[in-house]
Each structure stands twice: as structure tokens, then as C-alpha cells.
């Protein structure tokens, strides 16, 4: 059994009482040595993330070497930043300058971003009827959902965690399929289910630490100039499980399963490893069977130490049997790497945990997206990821991120491919609840349709085929 131990370093105590108490802090993740369950350092803010990891915001002058010598510390690393896979900023400096000029002349071009968290609506009355925009979802048709749905449209008790920028939980086509925490009494200020989160009804917002994981975005001009979130999580959630047959919008791959909304990436498109870990742990501990992860971590580039904290979180998911579907990544490495993640890994997708399914992006002609990573050993399968149609914030549906001022970007990315596979896993598992996660992964890869563009560039050599999957 682990003993309860509290470690306070007297040497550090002396330093922190000095004049530098208000200097900027460094953001660290510390793995506690066996036997230690808590950690304290004078002058540092400590937050427990898991049984063995804590986040420590420590004074700058506290050296890593001194921490590493501390008997309570097994491992120290930075709280690495995490970002969305996609970047919609204008790369051409001339075009960027032209846009700046246009904006200076017409400041009213700037649109307000969604900046508040709306109330979470109650689950709506069910409605029935064909989804009017289904024929715009080339990806759904391509992977054979209509045949798959003859077997099942998904078990309403099957939960997929969308770990991303949050979800527009007021969206008419997502609202009916939100996971609801039945063990929590709403709005009483009490953590009724004792899971560490007060009044968490549909998931959690780890960025703002509130119970409304709304998908906050920045205005299109800011996205073009500086990057940011265009409503990434809402788009991903729609392809997992937009409600089917409700006479509204579209349908996800698994149109009757539930979406758990976990926000850990901000409107700026940035998150931290600490918040990713908390989101993964929340998903695993609160009943998700599948996680959809369309994001990447810094750290672990050539020569840098690894993101051991994130690896441990993925291992925790593996120990509990929760599938970790991950975007293979969009190559930004430049010429020479050729987007091959066997040579230039992208994390978390390239970790060797068996629970991970790494997903490349395909276009309507079975070609790899020009941006898409691939890897004979490190990428598992392809799925629709170019010009993908889905739900967007404020009741919308589109395949276009921005089409303004002569600048156009469509929803392209391994981020968009990943939710298709997450939905497929949930659909198959709904039909075969007795199967293990190993079975589900083997079925997804084994039923993949072989295509030339993924031969020798992926483990399965093919693209997602849910029609074949459901009878595999
Ligand atoms: Ca709770
Ligand atoms: Ca409560
Ligand atoms: Ca929020
Ligand atoms: Ca619908």
C-alpha cells in the first residue's frame, strides 16, 4: 500500500521567502516517486492530476536539478503545450499585408467571436425524418454507413469522448446525443457523484474549469492572421454522432450513440498536457468507451525529452480498455520528411500503445490529403478528411471554415478523419458489446478497404469501411 507522505523541502522554503516571490512561474509536471501521494513546495502552486502526477507552478529560480534530487520526485518535465492539428492562417506575407490593409479600411469586417457559455438545454423531444443534408456528407456515403446502419445505428449507452475545443451543446443536431451524467444533480453546487467535478452534466471545460464545455472560437479575421479555433470540436463531434433520422441536418457515423464533451483546447487553439491528462482521465473514469483525439503535443521532437506524463495517461486508458483514436497529424516538417511518421513521429498518435488507432486523411478520390501524415508502422488506417461536411457552431452545417475577403479554407485535416473512426468503433461496439477493445481495433483494421494510396503507408493498407466492419 502507498503510504501517505508529505514532502516539504526546507532548502526551497528558504529561497522562496526571498524577494522574488512574485517572479513568473515555470509550469512543470512531476511524477511522484513510489510511496508518495502528495507533493508540496513552499511558493509553488501544486495541483494533483492523477494518482502519480502533479502539476507544479514553481518559482523560476527553482532548478530542475534540485527538483530531480528531491526524494518525492521520480520525473520532471515541462507542461508541454498542445495544439489543434490544423492551421488556417494565411502563409503568404503579401496576401497577409493585403488583408491587413483591407481590415484597416473596414474595421467593421471584424466579426464578434462567440464569447460566452450558453446554458445547457434539456434533452429535446425526439423527432423523426430523413436528415436533409445527408447527401452533402460525401465521407459518410464513401465509408458505407447506409449499409452499416442496417445492423445498428448505435447503442444510446455507448459513449464517445470528444477531447477537443468543446462542443456547441446547443446545436440542434448534437443536443439529442449529448452524454448526460445521470449521477449528478444539476445546479446544486455539490459534486453528487464525487468524481471531483461539481455539477458536471455533459462533460467538463478544463480550460476555464467550468461545467459548460462550450466550443468558444475566435473571429475569422483573427484565424487568418494569428490562428485559433474555428469551432473544431463541434465539427469533430458531428462526424462521430450527429443525431440521425431527426429531420435535421446531418448524421454522424454512429447516429444514436452519445458524445461526452471535454474541452481542453482554448479559443486560441492551445492547451496544455496537464489539461489533456485530466480530460483523458475524466473520459476513462466516467464511462467513455472511445476517445476521439484530433490534437497534437509538443515535446518529443528530436533531442527533447519525452512527454512521459501524456504517455502515462494513454497507458491509463489502455489499462481500462478505452480506445484512443488519434489524428495522425498534418505534416509541417517540410521537404525530406515527406510526412512519414515512422521517421518523424507525431504524438500522441505515434505512441506504441496498442489502444491507439492513428488515422490519416483521404479525399473523395482515395488520395491521401496533401497535408496528411502516413507511416507503414505508425499510421493504422485512412478516413475521409478533405472537404468534410459537418456541424459548426451556432446551428450551422458546412464543409468550409472561412470563405471571406477572397480567402477560402475548407475543413481538411487528419482531425476531420479521426471522428469517423471513433464513430465506427462506437458503432461496432454497440453491435458487439461482448468484444474487447483489442477485438474492436482488429475489426476496424481488418475490414479496411485496401487502397493504393495507403499501401505500404499504413498498418491496414486501407481506408475505413463501416459496411465491411459491421459484418466482419
Ligand atoms: Ca460530479
Ligand atoms: Ca450537483
Ligand atoms: Ca466553459
Ligand atoms: Ca440529423
Short mmCIF file of C-alpha atoms and ligand atoms in Angstrom, two decimals:
data_model
loop_
_atom_site.label_atom_id
_atom_site.label_comp_id
_atom_site.label_asym_id
_atom_site.label_seq_id
_atom_site.Cartn_x
_atom_site.Cartn_y
_atom_site.Cartn_z
CA UNK A 1 0.00 0.00 0.00
CA UNK A 2 1.12 3.53 -0.67
CA UNK A 3 1.93 5.49 2.41
CA UNK A 4 0.72 8.99 2.89
CA UNK A 5 3.68 11.31 2.74
CA UNK A 6 4.09 14.99 2.52
CA UNK A 7 7.35 16.38 1.33
CA UNK A 8 8.45 19.90 2.10
CA UNK A 9 11.95 20.89 1.16
CA UNK A 10 13.48 23.20 3.72
CA UNK A 11 16.12 24.41 1.27
CA UNK A 12 13.44 25.58 -1.11
CA UNK A 13 11.48 27.12 1.71
CA UNK A 14 14.42 29.40 2.46
CA UNK A 15 14.75 30.54 -1.15
CA UNK A 16 11.09 31.19 -1.73
CA UNK A 17 10.88 33.54 1.19
CA UNK A 18 13.24 35.87 -0.64
CA UNK A 19 12.37 38.93 -2.68
CA UNK A 20 11.50 37.01 -5.84
CA UNK A 21 8.15 35.76 -4.60
CA UNK A 22 6.29 37.47 -7.45
CA UNK A 23 8.52 36.40 -10.34
CA UNK A 24 6.96 34.48 -13.19
CA UNK A 25 6.49 30.80 -12.52
CA UNK A 26 7.61 27.81 -14.51
CA UNK A 27 4.99 25.25 -15.39
CA UNK A 28 6.09 21.69 -14.64
CA UNK A 29 4.66 18.20 -14.42
CA UNK A 30 6.13 15.98 -11.74
CA UNK A 31 5.76 12.23 -11.34
CA UNK A 32 5.86 11.27 -7.70
CA UNK A 33 8.21 8.56 -6.56
CA UNK A 34 6.61 5.32 -5.30
CA UNK A 35 5.20 5.79 -1.83
CA UNK A 36 4.46 9.48 -2.27
CA UNK A 37 0.88 10.57 -2.91
CA UNK A 38 1.19 14.30 -2.32
CA UNK A 39 3.72 16.99 -3.01
CA UNK A 40 4.28 20.45 -1.61
CA UNK A 41 6.90 23.08 -2.15
CA UNK A 42 6.80 26.44 -0.49
CA UNK A 43 5.95 29.15 -3.00
CA UNK A 44 4.66 26.71 -5.62
CA UNK A 45 1.11 26.01 -6.67
CA UNK A 46 0.55 22.25 -6.80
CA UNK A 47 -2.37 20.53 -8.48
CA UNK A 48 -2.95 16.79 -8.41
CA UNK A 49 -3.67 15.37 -11.87
CA UNK A 50 -3.65 11.60 -11.31
CA UNK A 51 -2.53 9.19 -8.60
CA UNK A 52 1.08 9.78 -9.53
CA UNK A 53 1.30 13.10 -11.46
CA UNK A 54 1.07 16.65 -10.18
CA UNK A 55 1.29 19.99 -11.96
CA UNK A 56 3.67 22.35 -10.18
CA UNK A 57 3.83 26.04 -10.95
CA UNK A 58 7.13 26.80 -9.31
CA UNK A 59 9.28 29.89 -8.98
CA UNK A 60 11.70 30.41 -11.86
CA UNK A 61 14.76 30.16 -9.67
CA UNK A 62 13.88 26.65 -8.58
CA UNK A 63 16.21 24.47 -10.64
CA UNK A 64 15.12 21.25 -12.31
CA UNK A 65 18.23 19.61 -10.88
CA UNK A 66 17.17 20.43 -7.35
CA UNK A 67 13.70 19.02 -8.04
CA UNK A 68 15.14 15.86 -9.56
CA UNK A 69 17.17 15.31 -6.41
CA UNK A 70 14.06 15.61 -4.27
CA UNK A 71 13.21 12.11 -2.95
CA UNK A 72 9.49 12.62 -3.65
CA UNK A 73 10.20 13.22 -7.34
CA UNK A 74 10.60 10.44 -9.88
CA UNK A 75 10.46 12.54 -13.05
CA UNK A 76 10.16 16.21 -14.00
CA UNK A 77 9.11 17.59 -17.37
CA UNK A 78 7.61 20.78 -18.80
CA UNK A 79 3.84 21.07 -19.01
CA UNK A 80 4.12 20.80 -22.79
CA UNK A 81 1.73 22.81 -24.94
CA UNK A 82 -0.83 21.07 -27.10
CA UNK A 83 -2.45 22.46 -30.21
CA UNK A 84 -5.01 21.71 -32.86
CA UNK A 85 -3.67 19.89 -35.90
CA UNK A 86 -4.98 22.46 -38.34
CA UNK A 87 -3.60 25.92 -39.08
CA UNK A 88 -5.74 28.24 -41.20
CA UNK A 89 -3.52 31.31 -41.10
CA UNK A 90 -2.52 32.95 -44.36
CA UNK A 91 1.07 31.94 -45.09
CA UNK A 92 1.78 34.34 -47.97
CA UNK A 93 3.09 37.63 -46.48
CA UNK A 94 1.80 39.69 -49.43
CA UNK A 95 -1.73 38.37 -49.02
CA UNK A 96 -1.48 38.89 -45.30
CA UNK A 97 -0.48 42.53 -45.83
CA UNK A 98 -3.35 42.99 -48.27
CA UNK A 99 -5.78 41.65 -45.71
CA UNK A 100 -4.37 43.97 -43.04
CA UNK A 101 -4.93 46.94 -45.35
CA UNK A 102 -8.47 45.86 -46.09
CA UNK A 103 -9.14 45.49 -42.39
CA UNK A 104 -7.69 48.94 -41.64
CA UNK A 105 -10.08 50.48 -44.17
CA UNK A 106 -13.08 48.47 -42.99
CA UNK A 107 -12.77 47.69 -39.29
CA UNK A 108 -16.38 46.54 -39.30
CA UNK A 109 -15.25 43.46 -41.23
CA UNK A 110 -14.18 42.00 -37.94
CA UNK A 111 -16.87 39.74 -36.57
CA UNK A 112 -17.51 39.06 -32.94
CA UNK A 113 -16.47 35.68 -31.72
CA UNK A 114 -18.74 33.63 -29.53
CA UNK A 115 -17.51 34.64 -26.10
CA UNK A 116 -19.93 33.23 -23.58
CA UNK A 117 -21.11 29.86 -22.34
CA UNK A 118 -24.81 29.46 -23.05
CA UNK A 119 -26.97 27.49 -20.64
CA UNK A 120 -27.12 23.77 -21.31
CA UNK A 121 -30.55 22.99 -22.76
CA UNK A 122 -32.55 20.00 -21.61
CA UNK A 123 -32.62 16.98 -23.87
CA UNK A 124 -35.14 17.77 -26.65
CA UNK A 125 -38.26 15.85 -27.61
CA UNK A 126 -37.34 13.27 -30.21
CA UNK A 127 -38.24 14.00 -33.80
CA UNK A 128 -38.10 11.72 -36.83
CA UNK A 129 -37.49 12.14 -40.53
CA UNK A 130 -34.63 11.98 -43.02
CA UNK A 131 -31.57 14.16 -42.42
CA UNK A 132 -31.91 16.81 -45.18
CA UNK A 133 -28.17 17.46 -45.60
CA UNK A 134 -27.04 13.83 -45.57
CA UNK A 135 -26.24 13.90 -49.31
CA UNK A 136 -23.59 16.57 -48.64
CA UNK A 137 -21.67 14.16 -46.40
CA UNK A 138 -19.53 12.52 -49.06
CA UNK A 139 -17.44 10.87 -46.37
CA UNK A 140 -20.38 9.05 -44.79
CA UNK A 141 -21.54 7.72 -48.12
CA UNK A 142 -17.96 6.76 -49.03
CA UNK A 143 -17.43 4.56 -45.96
CA UNK A 144 -20.78 2.80 -46.41
CA UNK A 145 -22.80 4.00 -43.44
CA UNK A 146 -26.18 3.27 -45.01
CA UNK A 147 -25.42 -0.44 -45.15
CA UNK A 148 -23.82 -0.41 -41.71
CA UNK A 149 -26.94 1.18 -40.22
CA UNK A 150 -28.98 -1.86 -41.32
CA UNK A 151 -27.17 -3.69 -38.48
CA UNK A 152 -27.33 -0.87 -35.89
CA UNK A 153 -27.28 2.90 -35.58
CA UNK A 154 -25.60 2.60 -32.22
CA UNK A 155 -26.47 1.89 -28.61
CA UNK A 156 -27.58 5.04 -26.71
CA UNK A 157 -25.49 3.85 -23.75
CA UNK A 158 -22.29 3.86 -25.82
CA UNK A 159 -20.26 6.99 -25.06
CA UNK A 160 -17.56 8.63 -27.20
CA UNK A 161 -15.50 11.37 -25.57
CA UNK A 162 -14.63 14.21 -27.94
CA UNK A 163 -11.47 15.64 -26.36
CA UNK A 164 -11.05 18.94 -28.15
CA UNK A 165 -12.14 22.60 -28.09
CA UNK A 166 -15.54 21.79 -26.63
CA UNK A 167 -18.83 21.34 -28.42
CA UNK A 168 -21.70 23.67 -29.32
CA UNK A 169 -24.02 21.81 -26.95
CA UNK A 170 -26.96 23.95 -28.07
CA UNK A 171 -26.68 22.66 -31.66
CA UNK A 172 -29.93 21.05 -32.79
CA UNK A 173 -28.18 18.01 -34.26
CA UNK A 174 -25.82 17.39 -31.31
CA UNK A 175 -28.11 18.21 -28.38
CA UNK A 176 -30.12 14.96 -28.66
CA UNK A 177 -26.93 12.88 -28.45
CA UNK A 178 -25.15 14.60 -25.58
CA UNK A 179 -24.00 12.28 -22.83
CA UNK A 180 -25.78 13.26 -19.62
CA UNK A 181 -24.25 12.48 -16.26
CA UNK A 182 -27.15 10.69 -14.59
CA UNK A 183 -25.27 10.50 -11.27
CA UNK A 184 -25.04 14.28 -10.92
CA UNK A 185 -27.87 16.54 -9.69
CA UNK A 186 -27.70 19.76 -11.73
CA UNK A 187 -27.01 23.22 -10.35
CA UNK A 188 -26.91 22.37 -6.64
CA UNK A 189 -23.25 23.29 -6.24
CA UNK A 190 -22.49 19.77 -5.00
CA UNK A 191 -20.32 17.10 -6.58
CA UNK A 192 -23.03 14.47 -6.14
CA UNK A 193 -21.19 11.63 -7.85
CA UNK A 194 -17.95 12.53 -6.09
CA UNK A 195 -15.89 12.43 -9.28
CA UNK A 196 -14.09 15.67 -8.46
CA UNK A 197 -16.28 17.90 -10.65
CA UNK A 198 -19.23 19.92 -9.38
CA UNK A 199 -22.43 19.82 -11.46
CA UNK A 200 -20.72 18.20 -14.45
CA UNK A 201 -23.80 17.39 -16.51
CA UNK A 202 -22.42 16.82 -20.04
CA UNK A 203 -18.64 16.78 -19.56
CA UNK A 204 -16.19 19.41 -18.40
CA UNK A 205 -14.27 22.50 -19.51
CA UNK A 206 -10.70 22.01 -18.33
CA UNK A 207 -9.57 25.35 -19.80
CA UNK A 208 -11.95 27.52 -17.78
CA UNK A 209 -12.62 24.90 -15.11
CA UNK A 210 -16.39 25.12 -15.51
CA UNK A 211 -19.20 22.70 -16.30
CA UNK A 212 -20.03 24.30 -19.69
CA UNK A 213 -17.61 22.91 -22.28
CA UNK A 214 -18.83 25.29 -24.97
CA UNK A 215 -16.78 25.47 -28.17
CA UNK A 216 -15.51 29.06 -27.99
CA UNK A 217 -13.99 30.35 -31.22
CA UNK A 218 -12.23 33.47 -32.44
CA UNK A 219 -13.40 35.64 -35.30
CA UNK A 220 -12.43 34.70 -38.87
CA UNK A 221 -10.01 37.63 -39.25
CA UNK A 222 -8.08 36.52 -36.22
CA UNK A 223 -7.94 32.96 -37.55
CA UNK A 224 -6.49 34.24 -40.83
CA UNK A 225 -3.90 36.41 -39.07
CA UNK A 226 -2.93 34.55 -35.94
CA UNK A 227 -4.70 31.20 -35.98
CA UNK A 228 -7.15 29.96 -33.40
CA UNK A 229 -10.18 27.76 -33.02
CA UNK A 230 -12.84 27.97 -35.75
CA UNK A 231 -15.16 25.57 -33.89
CA UNK A 232 -13.02 22.46 -34.25
CA UNK A 233 -14.66 20.31 -31.56
CA UNK A 234 -18.19 20.92 -32.85
CA UNK A 235 -17.13 19.82 -36.34
CA UNK A 236 -15.48 16.69 -34.94
CA UNK A 237 -18.48 15.81 -32.75
CA UNK A 238 -20.87 15.93 -35.72
CA UNK A 239 -18.96 13.25 -37.58
CA UNK A 240 -18.90 10.99 -34.53
CA UNK A 241 -22.55 11.22 -33.64
CA UNK A 242 -24.74 13.96 -35.07
CA UNK A 243 -28.24 12.64 -34.46
CA UNK A 244 -29.62 10.58 -37.36
CA UNK A 245 -33.20 10.42 -38.62
CA UNK A 246 -34.30 13.50 -36.69
CA UNK A 247 -35.38 15.54 -39.70
CA UNK A 248 -32.47 17.91 -39.07
CA UNK A 249 -29.08 18.45 -40.66
CA UNK A 250 -26.74 15.52 -40.95
CA UNK A 251 -25.89 12.20 -39.30
CA UNK A 252 -22.66 11.02 -37.69
CA UNK A 253 -21.15 7.58 -38.27
CA UNK A 254 -22.86 6.38 -35.07
CA UNK A 255 -26.05 8.46 -35.08
CA UNK A 256 -27.53 7.04 -31.86
CA UNK A 257 -24.51 6.99 -29.53
CA UNK A 258 -23.57 9.68 -27.03
CA UNK A 259 -21.00 12.48 -27.16
CA UNK A 260 -19.11 13.39 -23.98
CA UNK A 261 -17.78 16.91 -24.43
CA UNK A 262 -14.36 17.58 -22.89
CA UNK A 263 -12.82 20.97 -23.61
CA UNK A 264 -9.10 21.34 -23.02
CA UNK A 265 -8.07 23.47 -26.00
CA UNK A 266 -8.88 27.17 -25.77
CA UNK A 267 -10.32 29.56 -28.34
CA UNK A 268 -6.70 30.36 -29.22
CA UNK A 269 -6.26 26.76 -30.32
CA UNK A 270 -3.90 25.98 -27.42
CA UNK A 271 -4.00 23.61 -24.50
CA UNK A 272 -1.61 22.01 -22.03
CA UNK A 273 -0.53 18.48 -21.24
CA UNK A 274 -1.95 18.85 -17.71
CA UNK A 275 -5.43 19.55 -19.08
CA UNK A 276 -5.15 16.77 -21.68
CA UNK A 277 -4.34 14.33 -18.88
CA UNK A 278 -7.34 15.48 -16.85
CA UNK A 279 -9.62 15.16 -19.90
CA UNK A 280 -8.38 11.64 -20.67
CA UNK A 281 -8.80 10.59 -17.04
CA UNK A 282 -12.30 12.09 -16.92
CA UNK A 283 -13.31 10.19 -20.07
CA UNK A 284 -11.97 6.89 -18.77
CA UNK A 285 -13.39 7.29 -15.25
CA UNK A 286 -16.85 8.45 -16.36
CA UNK A 287 -17.82 5.76 -18.82
CA UNK A 288 -16.50 6.65 -22.28
CA UNK A 289 -15.53 3.57 -24.31
CA UNK A 290 -13.89 5.51 -27.14
CA UNK A 291 -11.94 8.79 -27.24
CA UNK A 292 -11.63 10.97 -30.34
CA UNK A 293 -8.37 12.93 -30.23
CA UNK A 294 -7.72 15.45 -33.01
CA UNK A 295 -4.74 17.22 -31.48
CA UNK A 296 -1.00 17.00 -31.07
CA UNK A 297 1.52 17.59 -28.33
CA UNK A 298 4.81 19.41 -28.46
CA UNK A 299 7.76 17.77 -26.77
CA UNK A 300 9.48 14.64 -28.00
CA UNK A 301 10.91 16.38 -31.04
CA UNK A 302 14.40 15.17 -31.88
CA UNK A 303 16.61 15.75 -28.87
CA UNK A 304 13.88 16.90 -26.47
CA UNK A 305 12.77 14.81 -23.52
CA UNK A 306 9.59 12.86 -23.92
CA UNK A 307 6.14 13.77 -22.71
CA UNK A 308 6.07 10.96 -20.14
CA UNK A 309 3.00 12.42 -18.44
CA UNK A 310 0.94 12.11 -21.61
CA UNK A 311 2.27 8.60 -22.23
CA UNK A 312 1.18 7.60 -18.74
CA UNK A 313 -2.32 8.99 -19.37
CA UNK A 314 -2.62 6.93 -22.55
CA UNK A 315 -1.38 3.90 -20.61
CA UNK A 316 -4.11 4.55 -18.03
CA UNK A 317 -6.69 4.45 -20.84
CA UNK A 318 -5.16 1.21 -22.07
CA UNK A 319 -5.28 -0.35 -18.60
CA UNK A 320 -9.01 0.46 -18.51
CA UNK A 321 -9.67 -0.63 -22.12
CA UNK A 322 -10.78 2.68 -23.61
CA UNK A 323 -9.90 3.07 -27.30
CA UNK A 324 -7.77 6.09 -28.16
CA UNK A 325 -8.45 7.20 -31.73
CA UNK A 326 -5.85 9.81 -32.72
CA UNK A 327 -5.20 12.09 -35.68
CA UNK A 328 -2.01 11.02 -37.47
CA UNK A 329 -1.10 14.68 -37.82
CA UNK A 330 -0.71 17.14 -40.64
CA UNK A 331 2.85 17.37 -41.82
CA UNK A 332 4.55 20.63 -41.08
CA UNK A 333 8.01 19.18 -41.17
CA UNK A 334 8.90 20.31 -44.66
CA UNK A 335 10.66 18.62 -47.52
CA UNK A 336 12.61 15.50 -46.67
CA UNK A 337 10.32 14.13 -44.01
CA UNK A 338 7.56 13.52 -46.53
CA UNK A 339 5.04 13.29 -43.68
CA UNK A 340 6.32 9.82 -42.72
CA UNK A 341 5.65 9.42 -39.01
CA UNK A 342 7.79 6.27 -38.87
CA UNK A 343 10.72 8.68 -39.32
CA UNK A 344 9.26 11.84 -37.76
CA UNK A 345 6.70 10.74 -35.17
CA UNK A 346 3.72 12.88 -34.22
CA UNK A 347 2.37 12.49 -30.72
CA UNK A 348 0.19 11.13 -29.25
CA UNK A 349 -0.76 9.29 -32.49
CA UNK A 350 2.68 7.68 -32.87
CA UNK A 351 2.96 6.26 -29.36
CA UNK A 352 3.24 2.48 -29.47
CA UNK A 353 0.32 1.84 -27.11
CA UNK A 354 -1.94 -0.81 -28.64
CA UNK A 355 -5.04 1.17 -27.64
CA UNK A 356 -4.20 3.88 -30.22
CA UNK A 357 -5.66 3.90 -33.71
CA UNK A 358 -3.79 6.51 -35.77
CA UNK A 359 -5.81 7.98 -38.63
CA UNK A 360 -4.69 9.52 -41.94
CA UNK A 361 -6.89 11.82 -44.08
CA UNK A 362 -8.26 10.89 -47.52
CA UNK A 363 -10.08 12.86 -50.19
CA UNK A 364 -13.08 11.79 -52.24
CA UNK A 365 -10.80 10.04 -54.78
CA UNK A 366 -8.99 7.89 -52.20
CA UNK A 367 -5.89 10.06 -52.36
CA UNK A 368 -4.08 11.00 -49.18
CA UNK A 369 -4.64 14.64 -48.30
CA UNK A 370 -1.56 16.58 -49.38
CA UNK A 371 -1.02 17.52 -45.72
CA UNK A 372 -1.71 14.09 -44.21
CA UNK A 373 0.89 12.16 -42.29
CA UNK A 374 1.28 8.47 -43.04
CA UNK A 375 3.51 5.66 -41.76
CA UNK A 376 3.79 1.96 -42.54
CA UNK A 377 4.19 1.17 -38.85
CA UNK A 378 2.78 4.24 -37.11
CA UNK A 379 -0.42 5.08 -39.02
CA UNK A 380 -3.20 2.49 -38.87
CA UNK A 381 -5.92 3.49 -41.34
CA UNK A 382 -7.31 6.28 -43.54
CA UNK A 383 -10.71 8.01 -43.36
CA UNK A 384 -12.44 10.95 -45.06
CA UNK A 385 -10.51 14.12 -44.18
CA UNK A 386 -10.68 16.58 -47.07
CA UNK A 387 -13.57 18.99 -47.52
CA UNK A 388 -15.52 17.30 -44.75
CA UNK A 389 -19.09 18.41 -44.12
CA UNK A 390 -20.29 18.59 -40.52
CA UNK A 391 -21.91 20.61 -37.74
CA UNK A 392 -20.50 24.04 -36.87
CA UNK A 393 -21.10 26.46 -34.02
CA UNK A 394 -24.42 28.36 -33.95
CA UNK A 395 -26.70 25.86 -35.66
CA UNK A 396 -24.67 25.62 -38.84
CA UNK A 397 -23.54 22.88 -41.20
CA UNK A 398 -20.69 23.32 -43.66
CA UNK A 399 -17.52 22.00 -45.26
CA UNK A 400 -15.96 25.49 -45.34
CA UNK A 401 -14.03 27.06 -42.47
CA UNK A 402 -13.62 30.51 -43.99
CA UNK A 403 -14.80 31.99 -47.27
CA UNK A 404 -14.34 35.71 -46.86
CA UNK A 405 -12.37 38.55 -48.40
CA UNK A 406 -11.07 36.25 -51.13
CA UNK A 407 -9.68 33.75 -48.65
CA UNK A 408 -11.12 30.27 -48.58
CA UNK A 409 -10.29 27.27 -46.41
CA UNK A 410 -12.24 24.03 -46.21
CA UNK A 411 -12.46 21.60 -43.33
CA UNK A 412 -9.43 19.49 -44.21
CA UNK A 413 -7.31 17.55 -41.77
CA UNK A 414 -6.48 14.32 -40.04
CA UNK A 415 -8.58 15.97 -37.31
CA UNK A 416 -11.62 15.52 -39.53
CA UNK A 417 -10.72 11.91 -40.42
CA UNK A 418 -10.35 10.81 -36.78
CA UNK A 419 -14.00 11.23 -35.67
CA UNK A 420 -15.12 8.91 -38.48
CA UNK A 421 -13.04 6.10 -36.97
CA UNK A 422 -14.17 6.96 -33.43
CA UNK A 423 -17.79 6.74 -34.61
CA UNK A 424 -17.07 3.45 -36.37
CA UNK A 425 -15.58 1.97 -33.18
CA UNK A 426 -18.70 3.01 -31.24
CA UNK A 427 -20.99 1.54 -33.91
CA UNK A 428 -19.19 -1.81 -33.99
CA UNK A 429 -19.00 -1.99 -30.21
CA UNK A 430 -22.73 -1.23 -30.00
CA UNK A 431 -23.46 -4.29 -32.14
CA UNK A 432 -20.91 -6.45 -30.32
CA UNK A 433 -20.84 -5.36 -26.68
CA UNK A 434 -19.08 -8.58 -25.68
CA UNK A 435 -15.98 -7.73 -27.71
CA UNK A 436 -12.76 -6.46 -26.17
CA UNK A 437 -11.03 -3.28 -27.29
CA UNK A 438 -8.47 -5.49 -28.98
CA UNK A 439 -11.30 -7.12 -30.98
CA UNK A 440 -12.76 -3.75 -31.96
CA UNK A 441 -9.43 -2.40 -33.17
CA UNK A 442 -8.65 -5.63 -35.04
CA UNK A 443 -12.05 -5.50 -36.76
CA UNK A 444 -11.61 -1.86 -37.83
CA UNK A 445 -8.18 -2.55 -39.32
CA UNK A 446 -9.09 -6.00 -40.68
CA UNK A 447 -12.16 -4.74 -42.54
CA UNK A 448 -10.38 -1.72 -44.05
CA UNK A 449 -10.72 -1.44 -47.81
CA UNK A 450 -7.28 -1.70 -49.42
CA UNK A 451 -6.38 1.36 -51.45
CA UNK A 452 -3.22 2.17 -53.41
CA UNK A 453 -2.52 5.43 -51.63
CA UNK A 454 -2.19 3.66 -48.26
CA UNK A 455 -0.35 0.53 -49.44
CA UNK A 456 2.97 0.47 -47.54
CA UNK A 457 1.95 3.71 -45.90
CA UNK A 458 -0.26 2.32 -43.13
CA UNK A 459 -0.69 -0.77 -40.96
CA UNK A 460 -4.00 -1.80 -42.56
CA UNK A 461 -3.15 -0.58 -46.06
CA UNK A 462 -6.64 0.73 -46.40
CA UNK A 463 -9.46 3.09 -45.54
CA UNK A 464 -12.30 2.81 -43.10
CA UNK A 465 -15.16 0.66 -44.42
CA UNK A 466 -18.01 0.52 -41.90
CA UNK A 467 -20.16 -1.62 -44.18
CA UNK A 468 -17.49 -4.35 -44.13
CA UNK A 469 -16.75 -3.65 -40.46
CA UNK A 470 -20.27 -4.42 -39.29
CA UNK A 471 -20.22 -7.89 -40.81
CA UNK A 472 -16.58 -8.58 -40.00
CA1 LIG B 1 -19.50 15.37 -10.32
CA1 LIG B 2 -24.56 18.55 -8.44
CA1 LIG B 3 -16.80 27.00 -20.42
CA1 LIG B 4 -29.63 14.87 -38.09
#
